[in-house]
Short mmCIF file of C-alpha atoms in Angstrom, two decimals:
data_model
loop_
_atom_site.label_atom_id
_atom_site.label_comp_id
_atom_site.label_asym_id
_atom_site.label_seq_id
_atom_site.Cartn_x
_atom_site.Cartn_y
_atom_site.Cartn_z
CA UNK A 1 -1.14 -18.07 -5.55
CA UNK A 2 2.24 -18.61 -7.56
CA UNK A 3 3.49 -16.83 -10.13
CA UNK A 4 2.65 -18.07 -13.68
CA UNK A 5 6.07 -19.53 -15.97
CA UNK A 6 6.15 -16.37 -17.98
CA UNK A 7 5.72 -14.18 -14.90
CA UNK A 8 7.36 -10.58 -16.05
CA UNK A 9 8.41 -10.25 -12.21
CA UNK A 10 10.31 -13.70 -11.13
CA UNK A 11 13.54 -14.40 -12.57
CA UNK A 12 14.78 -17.96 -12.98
CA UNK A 13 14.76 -19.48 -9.82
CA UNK A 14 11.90 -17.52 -8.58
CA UNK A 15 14.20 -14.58 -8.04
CA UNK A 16 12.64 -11.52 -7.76
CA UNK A 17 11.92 -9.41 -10.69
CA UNK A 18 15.32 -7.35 -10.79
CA UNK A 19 17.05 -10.30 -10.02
CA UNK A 20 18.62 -11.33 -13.70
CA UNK A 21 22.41 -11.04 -11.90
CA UNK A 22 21.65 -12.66 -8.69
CA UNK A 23 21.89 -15.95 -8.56
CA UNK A 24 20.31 -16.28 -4.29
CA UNK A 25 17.54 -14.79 -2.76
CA UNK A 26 18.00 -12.49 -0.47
CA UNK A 27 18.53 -13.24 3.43
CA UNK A 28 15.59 -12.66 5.81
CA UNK A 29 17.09 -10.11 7.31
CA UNK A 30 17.62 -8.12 3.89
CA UNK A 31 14.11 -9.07 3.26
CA UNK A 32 12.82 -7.53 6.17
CA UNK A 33 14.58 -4.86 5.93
CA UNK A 34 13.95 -4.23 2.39
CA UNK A 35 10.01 -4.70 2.08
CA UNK A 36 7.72 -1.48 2.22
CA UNK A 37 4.45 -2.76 1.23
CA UNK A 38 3.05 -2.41 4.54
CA UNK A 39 3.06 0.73 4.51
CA UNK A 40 3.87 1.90 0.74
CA UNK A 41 0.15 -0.07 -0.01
CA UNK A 42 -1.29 2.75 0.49
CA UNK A 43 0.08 4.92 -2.67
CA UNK A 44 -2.17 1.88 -4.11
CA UNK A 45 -4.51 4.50 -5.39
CA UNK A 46 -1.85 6.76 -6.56
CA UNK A 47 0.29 3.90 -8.73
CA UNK A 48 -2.77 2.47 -10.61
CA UNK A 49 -3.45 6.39 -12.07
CA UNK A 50 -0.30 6.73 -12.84
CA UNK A 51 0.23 3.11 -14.72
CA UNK A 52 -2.95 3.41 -16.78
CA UNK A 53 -1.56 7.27 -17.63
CA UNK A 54 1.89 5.67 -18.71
CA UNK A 55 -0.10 2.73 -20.35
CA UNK A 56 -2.61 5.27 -22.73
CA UNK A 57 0.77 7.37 -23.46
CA UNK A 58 2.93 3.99 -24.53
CA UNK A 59 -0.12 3.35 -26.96
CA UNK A 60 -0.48 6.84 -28.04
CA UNK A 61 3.48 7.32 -29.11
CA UNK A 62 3.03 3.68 -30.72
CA UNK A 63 5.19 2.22 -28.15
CA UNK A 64 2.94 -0.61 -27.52
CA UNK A 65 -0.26 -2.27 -29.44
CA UNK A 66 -3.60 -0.76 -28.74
CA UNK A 67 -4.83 -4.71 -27.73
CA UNK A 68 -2.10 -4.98 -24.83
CA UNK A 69 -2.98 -1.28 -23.98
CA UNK A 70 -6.47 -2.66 -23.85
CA UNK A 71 -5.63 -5.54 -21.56
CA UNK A 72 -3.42 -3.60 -19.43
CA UNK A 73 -6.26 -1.35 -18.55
CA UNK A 74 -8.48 -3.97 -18.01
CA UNK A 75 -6.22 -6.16 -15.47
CA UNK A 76 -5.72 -2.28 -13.48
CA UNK A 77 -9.37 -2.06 -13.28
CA UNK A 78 -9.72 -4.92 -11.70
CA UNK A 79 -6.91 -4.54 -9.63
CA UNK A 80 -8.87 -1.17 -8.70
CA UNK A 81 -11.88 -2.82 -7.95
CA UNK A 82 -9.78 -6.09 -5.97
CA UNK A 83 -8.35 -3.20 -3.50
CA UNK A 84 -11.51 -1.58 -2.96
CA UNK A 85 -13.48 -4.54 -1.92
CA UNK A 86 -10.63 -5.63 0.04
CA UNK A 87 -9.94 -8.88 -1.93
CA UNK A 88 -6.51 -7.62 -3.35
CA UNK A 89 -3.23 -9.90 -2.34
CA UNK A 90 -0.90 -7.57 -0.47
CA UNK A 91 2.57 -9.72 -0.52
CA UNK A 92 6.20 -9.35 0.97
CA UNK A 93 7.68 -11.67 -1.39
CA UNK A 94 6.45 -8.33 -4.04
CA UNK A 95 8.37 -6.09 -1.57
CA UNK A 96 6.22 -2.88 -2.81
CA UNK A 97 3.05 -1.48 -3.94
CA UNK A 98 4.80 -1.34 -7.47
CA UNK A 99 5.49 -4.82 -7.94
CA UNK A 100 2.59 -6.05 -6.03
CA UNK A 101 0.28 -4.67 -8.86
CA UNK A 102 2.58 -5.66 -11.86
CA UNK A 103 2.57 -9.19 -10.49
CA UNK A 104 -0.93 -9.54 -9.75
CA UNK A 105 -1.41 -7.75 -13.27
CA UNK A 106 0.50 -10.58 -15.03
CA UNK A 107 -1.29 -12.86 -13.23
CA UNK A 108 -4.50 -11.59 -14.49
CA UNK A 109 -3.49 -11.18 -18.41
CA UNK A 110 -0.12 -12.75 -18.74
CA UNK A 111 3.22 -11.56 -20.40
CA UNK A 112 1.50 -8.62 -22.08
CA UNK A 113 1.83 -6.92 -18.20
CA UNK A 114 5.68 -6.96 -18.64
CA UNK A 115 4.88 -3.92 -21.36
CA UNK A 116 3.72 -1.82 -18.99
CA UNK A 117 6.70 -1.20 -17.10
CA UNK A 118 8.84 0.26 -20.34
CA UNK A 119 10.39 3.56 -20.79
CA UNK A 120 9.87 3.74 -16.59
CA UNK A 121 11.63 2.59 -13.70
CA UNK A 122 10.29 2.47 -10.22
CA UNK A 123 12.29 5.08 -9.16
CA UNK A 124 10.20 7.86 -11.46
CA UNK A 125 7.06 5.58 -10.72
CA UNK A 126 7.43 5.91 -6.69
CA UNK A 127 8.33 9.64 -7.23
CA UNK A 128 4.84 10.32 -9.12
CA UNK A 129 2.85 8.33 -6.61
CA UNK A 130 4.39 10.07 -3.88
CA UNK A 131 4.01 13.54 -5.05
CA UNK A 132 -0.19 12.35 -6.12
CA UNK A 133 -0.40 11.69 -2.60
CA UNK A 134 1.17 14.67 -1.39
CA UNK A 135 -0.57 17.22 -3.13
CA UNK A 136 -3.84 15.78 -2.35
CA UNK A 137 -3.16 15.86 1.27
CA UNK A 138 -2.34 19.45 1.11
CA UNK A 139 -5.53 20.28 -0.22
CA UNK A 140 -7.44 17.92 1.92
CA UNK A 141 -5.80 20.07 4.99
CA UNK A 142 -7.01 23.24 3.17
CA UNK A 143 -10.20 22.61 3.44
CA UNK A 144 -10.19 21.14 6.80
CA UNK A 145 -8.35 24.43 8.00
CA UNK A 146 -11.38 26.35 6.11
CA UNK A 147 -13.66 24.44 8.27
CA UNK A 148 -11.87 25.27 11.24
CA UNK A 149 -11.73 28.81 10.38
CA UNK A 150 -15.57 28.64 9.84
CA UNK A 151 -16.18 27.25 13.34
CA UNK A 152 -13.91 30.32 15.02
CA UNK A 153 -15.62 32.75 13.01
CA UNK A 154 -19.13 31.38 13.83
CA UNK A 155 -17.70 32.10 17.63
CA UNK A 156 -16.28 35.67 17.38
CA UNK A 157 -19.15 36.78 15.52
CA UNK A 158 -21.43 35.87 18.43
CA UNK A 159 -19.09 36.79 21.00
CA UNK A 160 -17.79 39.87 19.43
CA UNK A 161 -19.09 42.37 22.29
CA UNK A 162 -17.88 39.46 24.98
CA UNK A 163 -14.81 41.14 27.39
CA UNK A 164 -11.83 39.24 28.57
CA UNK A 165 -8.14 40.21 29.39
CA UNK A 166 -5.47 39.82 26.92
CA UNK A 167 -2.14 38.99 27.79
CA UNK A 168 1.12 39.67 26.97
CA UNK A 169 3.56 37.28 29.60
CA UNK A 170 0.19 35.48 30.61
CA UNK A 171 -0.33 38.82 32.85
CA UNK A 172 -3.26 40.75 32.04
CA UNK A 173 -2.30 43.75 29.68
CA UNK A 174 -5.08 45.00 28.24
CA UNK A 175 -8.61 44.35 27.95
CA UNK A 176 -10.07 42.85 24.86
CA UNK A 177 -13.31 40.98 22.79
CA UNK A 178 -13.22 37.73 22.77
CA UNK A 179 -14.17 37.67 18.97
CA UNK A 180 -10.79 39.58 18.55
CA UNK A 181 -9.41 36.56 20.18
CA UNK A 182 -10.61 33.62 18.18
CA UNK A 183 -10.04 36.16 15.27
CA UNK A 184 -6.42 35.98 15.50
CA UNK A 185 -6.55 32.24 15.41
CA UNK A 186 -8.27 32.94 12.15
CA UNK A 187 -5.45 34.38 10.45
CA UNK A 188 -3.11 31.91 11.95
CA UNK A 189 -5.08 29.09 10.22
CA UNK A 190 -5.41 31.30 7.01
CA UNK A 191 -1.80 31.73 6.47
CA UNK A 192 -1.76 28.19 6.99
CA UNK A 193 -3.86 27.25 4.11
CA UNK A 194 -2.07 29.56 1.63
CA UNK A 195 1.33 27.31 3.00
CA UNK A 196 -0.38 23.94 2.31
CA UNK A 197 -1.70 25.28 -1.47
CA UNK A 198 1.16 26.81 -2.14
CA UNK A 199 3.21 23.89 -1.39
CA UNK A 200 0.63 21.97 -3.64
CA UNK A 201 1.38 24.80 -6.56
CA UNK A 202 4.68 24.15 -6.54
CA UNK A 203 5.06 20.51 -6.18
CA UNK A 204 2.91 19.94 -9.01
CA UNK A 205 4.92 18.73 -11.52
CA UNK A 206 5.18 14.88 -12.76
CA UNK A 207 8.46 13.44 -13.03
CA UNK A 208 6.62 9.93 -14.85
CA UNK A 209 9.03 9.45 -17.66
CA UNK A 210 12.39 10.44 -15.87
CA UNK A 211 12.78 6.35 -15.48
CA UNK A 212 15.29 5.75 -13.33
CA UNK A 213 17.63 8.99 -13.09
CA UNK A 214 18.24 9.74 -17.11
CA UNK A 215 14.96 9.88 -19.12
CA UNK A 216 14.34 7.42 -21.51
CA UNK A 217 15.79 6.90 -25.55
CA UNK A 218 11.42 5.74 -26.07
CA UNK A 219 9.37 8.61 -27.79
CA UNK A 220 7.58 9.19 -24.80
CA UNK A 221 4.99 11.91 -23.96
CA UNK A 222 5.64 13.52 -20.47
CA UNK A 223 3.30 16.44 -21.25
CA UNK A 224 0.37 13.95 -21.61
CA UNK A 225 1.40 11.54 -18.30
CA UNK A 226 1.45 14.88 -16.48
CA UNK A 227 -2.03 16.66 -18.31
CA UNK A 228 -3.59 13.02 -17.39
CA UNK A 229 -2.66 12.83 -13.88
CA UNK A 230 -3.38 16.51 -13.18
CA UNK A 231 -0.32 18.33 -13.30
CA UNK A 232 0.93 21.16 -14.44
CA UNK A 233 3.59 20.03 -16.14
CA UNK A 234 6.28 17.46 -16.22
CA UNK A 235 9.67 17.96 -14.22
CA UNK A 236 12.56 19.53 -15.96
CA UNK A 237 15.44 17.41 -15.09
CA UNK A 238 15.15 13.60 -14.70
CA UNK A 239 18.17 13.62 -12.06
CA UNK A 240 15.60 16.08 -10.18
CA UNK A 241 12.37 14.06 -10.87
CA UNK A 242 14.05 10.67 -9.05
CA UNK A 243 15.72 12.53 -5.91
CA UNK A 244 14.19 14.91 -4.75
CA UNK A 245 12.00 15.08 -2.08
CA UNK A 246 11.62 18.80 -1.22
CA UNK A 247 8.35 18.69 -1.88
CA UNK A 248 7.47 16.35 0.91
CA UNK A 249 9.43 18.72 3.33
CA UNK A 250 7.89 22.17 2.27
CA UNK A 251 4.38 20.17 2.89
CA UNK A 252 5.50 18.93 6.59
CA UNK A 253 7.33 22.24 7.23
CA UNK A 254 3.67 23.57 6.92
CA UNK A 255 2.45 21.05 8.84
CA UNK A 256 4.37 21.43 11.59
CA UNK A 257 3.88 24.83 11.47
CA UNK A 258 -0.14 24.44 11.50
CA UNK A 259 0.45 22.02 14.11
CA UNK A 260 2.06 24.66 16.55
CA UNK A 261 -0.92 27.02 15.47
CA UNK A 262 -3.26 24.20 16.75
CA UNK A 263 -0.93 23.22 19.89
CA UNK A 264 -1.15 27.00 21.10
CA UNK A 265 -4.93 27.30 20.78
CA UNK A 266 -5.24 23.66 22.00
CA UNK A 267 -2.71 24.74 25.27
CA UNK A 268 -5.57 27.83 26.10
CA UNK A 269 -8.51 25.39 25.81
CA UNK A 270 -6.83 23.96 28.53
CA UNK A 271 -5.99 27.15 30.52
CA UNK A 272 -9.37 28.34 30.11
CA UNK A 273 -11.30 25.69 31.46
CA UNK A 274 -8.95 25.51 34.77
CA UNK A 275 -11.03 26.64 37.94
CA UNK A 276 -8.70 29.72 38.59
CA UNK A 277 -9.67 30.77 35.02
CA UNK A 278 -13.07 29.24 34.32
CA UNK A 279 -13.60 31.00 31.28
CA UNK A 280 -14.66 28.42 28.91
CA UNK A 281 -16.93 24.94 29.06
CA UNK A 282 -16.61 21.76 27.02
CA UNK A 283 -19.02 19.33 27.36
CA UNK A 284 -18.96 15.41 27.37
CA UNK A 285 -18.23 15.44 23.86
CA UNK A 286 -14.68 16.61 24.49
CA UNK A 287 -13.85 15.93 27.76
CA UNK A 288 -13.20 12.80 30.21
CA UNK A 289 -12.91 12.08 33.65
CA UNK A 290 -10.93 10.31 36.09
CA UNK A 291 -11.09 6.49 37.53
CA UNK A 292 -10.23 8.52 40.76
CA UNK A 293 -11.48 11.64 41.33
CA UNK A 294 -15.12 11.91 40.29
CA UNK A 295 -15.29 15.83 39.95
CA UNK A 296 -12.91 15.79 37.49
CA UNK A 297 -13.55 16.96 33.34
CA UNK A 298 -10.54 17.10 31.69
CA UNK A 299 -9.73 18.64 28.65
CA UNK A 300 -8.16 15.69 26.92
CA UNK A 301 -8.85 16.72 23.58
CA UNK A 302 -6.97 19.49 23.52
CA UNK A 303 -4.23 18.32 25.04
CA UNK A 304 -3.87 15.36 22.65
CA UNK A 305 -4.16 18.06 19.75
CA UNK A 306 -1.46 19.76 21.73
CA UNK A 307 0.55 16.61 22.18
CA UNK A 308 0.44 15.62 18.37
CA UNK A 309 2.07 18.83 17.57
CA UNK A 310 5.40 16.73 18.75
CA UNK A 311 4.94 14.22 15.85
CA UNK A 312 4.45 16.73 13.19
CA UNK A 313 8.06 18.45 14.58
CA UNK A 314 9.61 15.20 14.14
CA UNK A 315 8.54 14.01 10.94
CA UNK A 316 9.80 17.00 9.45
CA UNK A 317 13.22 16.53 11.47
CA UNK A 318 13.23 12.38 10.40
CA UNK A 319 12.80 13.79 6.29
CA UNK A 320 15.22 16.14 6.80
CA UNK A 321 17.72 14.22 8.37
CA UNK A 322 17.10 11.11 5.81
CA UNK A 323 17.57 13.43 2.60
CA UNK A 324 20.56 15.74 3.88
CA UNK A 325 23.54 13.96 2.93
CA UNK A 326 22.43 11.81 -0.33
CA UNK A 327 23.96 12.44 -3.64
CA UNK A 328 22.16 12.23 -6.97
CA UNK A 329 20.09 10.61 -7.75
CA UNK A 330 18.21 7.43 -5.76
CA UNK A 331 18.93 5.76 -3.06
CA UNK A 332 17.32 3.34 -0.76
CA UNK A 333 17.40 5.70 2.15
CA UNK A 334 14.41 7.18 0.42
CA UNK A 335 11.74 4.48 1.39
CA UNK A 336 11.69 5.90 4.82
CA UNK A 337 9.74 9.19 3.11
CA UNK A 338 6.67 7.94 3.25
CA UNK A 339 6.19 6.83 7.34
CA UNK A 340 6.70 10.20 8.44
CA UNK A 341 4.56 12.20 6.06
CA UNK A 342 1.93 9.62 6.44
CA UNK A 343 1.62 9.20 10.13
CA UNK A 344 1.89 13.16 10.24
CA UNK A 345 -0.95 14.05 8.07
CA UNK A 346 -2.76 11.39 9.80
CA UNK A 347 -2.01 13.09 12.80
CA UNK A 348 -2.92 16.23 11.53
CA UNK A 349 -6.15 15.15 9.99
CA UNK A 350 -7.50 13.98 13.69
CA UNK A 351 -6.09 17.11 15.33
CA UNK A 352 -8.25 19.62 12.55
CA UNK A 353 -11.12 17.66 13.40
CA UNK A 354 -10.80 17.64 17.26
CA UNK A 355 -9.61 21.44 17.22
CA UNK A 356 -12.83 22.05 14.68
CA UNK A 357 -15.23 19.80 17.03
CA UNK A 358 -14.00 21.78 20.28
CA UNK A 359 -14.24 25.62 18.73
CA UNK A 360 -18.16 24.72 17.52
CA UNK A 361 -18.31 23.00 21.37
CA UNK A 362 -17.21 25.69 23.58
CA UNK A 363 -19.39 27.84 25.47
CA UNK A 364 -17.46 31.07 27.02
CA UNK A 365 -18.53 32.27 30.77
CA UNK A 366 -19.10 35.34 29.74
CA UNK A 367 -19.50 37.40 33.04
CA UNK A 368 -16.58 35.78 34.22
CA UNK A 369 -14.35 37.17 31.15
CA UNK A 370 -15.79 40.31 31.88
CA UNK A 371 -15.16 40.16 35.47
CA UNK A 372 -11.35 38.82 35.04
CA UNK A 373 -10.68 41.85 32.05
CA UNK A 374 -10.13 44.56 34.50
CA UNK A 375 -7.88 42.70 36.43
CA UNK A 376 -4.21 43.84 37.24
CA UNK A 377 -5.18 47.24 35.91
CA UNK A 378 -5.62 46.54 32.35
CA UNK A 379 -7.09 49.96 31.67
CA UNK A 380 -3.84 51.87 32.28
CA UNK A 381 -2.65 52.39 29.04
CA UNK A 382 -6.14 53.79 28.27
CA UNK A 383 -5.35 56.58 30.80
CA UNK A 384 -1.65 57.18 29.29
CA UNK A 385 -3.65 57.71 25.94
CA UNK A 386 -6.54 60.04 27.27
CA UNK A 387 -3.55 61.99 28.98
CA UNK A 388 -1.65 62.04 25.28
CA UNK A 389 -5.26 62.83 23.63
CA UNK A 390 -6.91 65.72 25.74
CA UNK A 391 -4.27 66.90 28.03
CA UNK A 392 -1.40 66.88 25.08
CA UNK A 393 1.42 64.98 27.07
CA UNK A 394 4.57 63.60 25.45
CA UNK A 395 3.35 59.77 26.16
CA UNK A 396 6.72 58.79 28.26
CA UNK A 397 5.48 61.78 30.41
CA UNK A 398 1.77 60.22 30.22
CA UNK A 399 3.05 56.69 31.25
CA UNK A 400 4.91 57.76 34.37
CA UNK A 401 1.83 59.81 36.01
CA UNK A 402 0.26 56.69 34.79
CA UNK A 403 2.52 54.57 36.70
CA UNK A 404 1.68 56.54 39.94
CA UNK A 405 -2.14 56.42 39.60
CA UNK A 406 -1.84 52.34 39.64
CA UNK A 407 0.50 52.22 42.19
CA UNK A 408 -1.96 54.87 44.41
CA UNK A 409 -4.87 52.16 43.17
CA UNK A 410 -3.08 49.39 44.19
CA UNK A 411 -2.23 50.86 47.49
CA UNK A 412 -5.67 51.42 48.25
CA UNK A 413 -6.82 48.38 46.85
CA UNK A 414 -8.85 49.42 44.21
CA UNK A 415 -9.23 49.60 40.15
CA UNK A 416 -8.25 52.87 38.25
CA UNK A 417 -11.96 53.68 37.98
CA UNK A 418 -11.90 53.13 42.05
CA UNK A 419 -9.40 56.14 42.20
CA UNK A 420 -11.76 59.25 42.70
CA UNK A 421 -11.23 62.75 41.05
CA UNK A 422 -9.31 64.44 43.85
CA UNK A 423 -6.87 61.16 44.12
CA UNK A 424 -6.54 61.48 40.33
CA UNK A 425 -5.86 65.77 40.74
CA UNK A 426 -3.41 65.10 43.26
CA UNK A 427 -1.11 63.36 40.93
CA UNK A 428 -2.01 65.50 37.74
CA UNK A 429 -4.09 68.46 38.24
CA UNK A 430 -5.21 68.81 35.00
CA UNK A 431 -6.55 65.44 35.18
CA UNK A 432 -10.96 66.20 34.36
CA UNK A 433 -13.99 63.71 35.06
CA UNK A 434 -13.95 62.81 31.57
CA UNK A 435 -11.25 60.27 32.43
CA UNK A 436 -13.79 57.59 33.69
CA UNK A 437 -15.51 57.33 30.46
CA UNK A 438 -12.12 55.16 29.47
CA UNK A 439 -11.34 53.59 32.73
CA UNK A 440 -13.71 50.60 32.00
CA UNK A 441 -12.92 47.46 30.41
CA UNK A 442 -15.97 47.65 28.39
CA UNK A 443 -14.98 51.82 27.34
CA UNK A 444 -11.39 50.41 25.89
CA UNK A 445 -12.24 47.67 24.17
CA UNK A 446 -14.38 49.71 22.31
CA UNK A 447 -12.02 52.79 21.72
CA UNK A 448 -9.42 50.77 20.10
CA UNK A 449 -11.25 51.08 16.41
CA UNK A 450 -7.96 51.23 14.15
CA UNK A 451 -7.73 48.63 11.69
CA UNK A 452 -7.39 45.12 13.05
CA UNK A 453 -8.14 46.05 16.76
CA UNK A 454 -10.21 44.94 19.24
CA UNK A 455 -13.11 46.91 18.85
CA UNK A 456 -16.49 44.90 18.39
CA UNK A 457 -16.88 47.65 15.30
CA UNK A 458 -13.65 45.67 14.30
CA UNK A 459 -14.17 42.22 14.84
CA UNK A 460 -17.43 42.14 12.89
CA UNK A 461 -15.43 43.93 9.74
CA UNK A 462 -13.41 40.96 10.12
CA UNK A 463 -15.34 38.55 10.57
CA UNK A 464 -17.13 39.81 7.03
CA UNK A 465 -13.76 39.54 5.60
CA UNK A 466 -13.48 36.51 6.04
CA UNK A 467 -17.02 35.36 5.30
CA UNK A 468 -16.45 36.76 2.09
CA UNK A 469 -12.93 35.32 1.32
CA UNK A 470 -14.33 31.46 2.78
CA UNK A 471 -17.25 31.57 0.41
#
């Protein structure tokens, strides 16, 4: 379709719209270089709220006629409604989502869609469709980390009683529940949420109206762009509004940081449903299996979810890199904002689900947690403790009698609890037969009721918590 005489966005020639000093088009190469709408087409959304916001304010301050308000709305709708049923013309030779709808707009109602663009300049215009898109993907993550949260505590609650070791080094240290487990993934994921909305608090200002870096000499209304496209309020300094793109980094900083959340949960999936470990099961739903080796189930899943975590690094890193040397207030370099944060919520948005899908999936071995939590002596601090509690030790005095009973047990080839009174007596005399009641896995997990441990008591106080605070 070509451009109508009075087309708002060709110069003579057919030159592009800011093309009033150029006098050739430019190369292929430039043109290749310089075109974003394959990727930019998706602010699509984003730019039409913000145009028929700027639009309503132009006619508001008297800037332009209610009728060409009226037909500028009118063309957007059906712009709107051209992009939803997939009929819309997406064109290079429009280089960006921008002009793409301000030329289809004048092609729909004429010179009246060269109003639209006054008192703005792309500049503020990309900077409010960005931030739009943004913020909503922040709170779109929220909630998917809520679901995810949901889905572990659904698990700890029914597991709460369920014993397995915990690690410190990936050596068993001491035994605990696997609620308490999954539980700490909850707060991980919590503190994650509170990133993402406070990222979204912060970045929601609207810098429509700062035009191209110095505000505009029209009696514009910033308050009412902003109120209209549900922001707080406008941006303070126009310089500001144009250049800066902190608030895409704060939202991939917490996206990478989520990301390493769900690579670390994602990397004991996989630990856990090794042989040597066998302490969880996925089923088909979240496994595969080799062309090869027909016993195999692999948890691909989870190690995709831990593999994405590499994108969400970088994309932070490629932002970062981009923004750290430009002076105020545009420049060009700033197209390349939007790749990154789009292929790393994307990436994000599939990793929540998997990680949500496996949690809800999982089904724990539960006598073989039990069996592997008293393994390498996990009960041994237990015994420093009881020594502390009943027989008054200083503890460094408690750990090194300690130390002796597990290497006597080891020598023997037995647990703590194996070790009988007179082997106990023989390295502490004082030692009673009260000791075995917390020699067991099952007798520590249970003892350690302080705030936040791994008691069962515990995990289903947190697990209310957080019921609560979800709801």
């Amino acid at each position: 379709m070509t451009a109508p005489p009075n087309d708002p966005t060709k110069a003579a020639g057919g030159q592009a719209m800011w093309g009033g000093r150029f006098t050739v088009k430019p190369g292929e190469v430039m043109q290749a270089i310089n075109v974003s709408i394959g990727f930019d087409k998706r602010l699509a959304a984003e730019d039409l709220a913000g145009s028929k916001a700027h639009a309503a304010m132009l006619k508001a301050v008297g800037v332009i006629s209610a009728d060409d308000e009226a037909a500028i709305q009118r063309g957007l709708s059906q712009i709107e409604a051209e992009i939803a049923e997939g009929t819309f013309p997406f064109r290079e030779e429009y280089e960006d989502i921008h002009m793409n709808v301000e030329a289809r707009l004048a092609e729909l109602i004429g010179p009246t869609a060269g109003r639209l663009h006054t008192a703005r300049s792309r500049n503020d215009q990309v900077a409010v469709d960005f931030r739009q898109w943004v913020r909503d993907a922040c709170a779109r993550t929220a909630g998917q980390l809520q679901d995810l949260q949901r889905a572990l505590l659904a698990q700890a609650e029914a597991y709460a009683d369920t014993l397995m070791p915990g690690f410190t080094h990936l050596q068993p240290a001491q035994p605990v529940t696997f609620g308490h487990h999954l539980m700490a993934y909850v707060e991980m994921f919590g503190r994650d949420a509170s990133r993402f909305a406070d990222a979204r608090a912060r970045m929601n200002e609207s810098p429509l109206g700062a035009a191209a870096l110095a505000g505009s000499p029209f009696p514009i209304d910033r308050h009412a762009t902003a109120r209209a496209l549900g922001f707080d309020r406008p941006t303070a300094n126009s310089l500001d509004s144009v250049s800066a793109r902190d608030f895409a980094l704060e939202a991939l900083a917490a996206a990478a940081i989520c990301a390493t959340h769900l690579s670390r949960l994602a990397e004991e999936i996989v630990i856990w449903m090794t042989p040597q470990f066998g302490f969880i099961r996925l089923t088909d739903a979240f496994t595969t299996g080799s062309s090869i080796m027909p016993q195999k189930k692999n948890p691909d899943a989870a190690e995709l979810v831990r593999a994405k975590a590499g994108r969400l690094l970088g994309a932070f890193t490629q932002l970062a890199v981009v923004m750290k040397g430009l002076p105020l207030a545009y420049s060009k370099d700033m197209q390349e904002d939007k790749v990154p944060t789009f292929e790393a919520f994307d990436a994000l948005d599939l990793s929540l689900a998997a990680m949500t899908g496996m949690v809800a999936d999982l089904t724990p071995d539960t006598e073989r947690m039990a069996q592997a939590a008293g393994a390498g002596f996990s009960t041994a601090t237990d015994l420093a403790d009881w020594l502390v509690r009943r027989l008054d030790f200083p503890f460094r005095q408690a750990h090194h009698i300690t130390g002796a009973a597990v290497k006597q047990a080891e020598t023997l080839g037995v647990d703590l609890a194996g070790l009988s009174l007179d082997q106990l007596q023989a390295i502490e005399p004082r030692i009673t037969a009260d000791v075995y009641e917390v020699l067991t896995p099952a007798a520590s997990a249970a003892s350690r009721t302080s705030y936040g441990g791994t008691a069962p008591s515990q995990v289903r106080a947190q697990v209310a918590r957080w019921k609560e605070q979800l709801a």
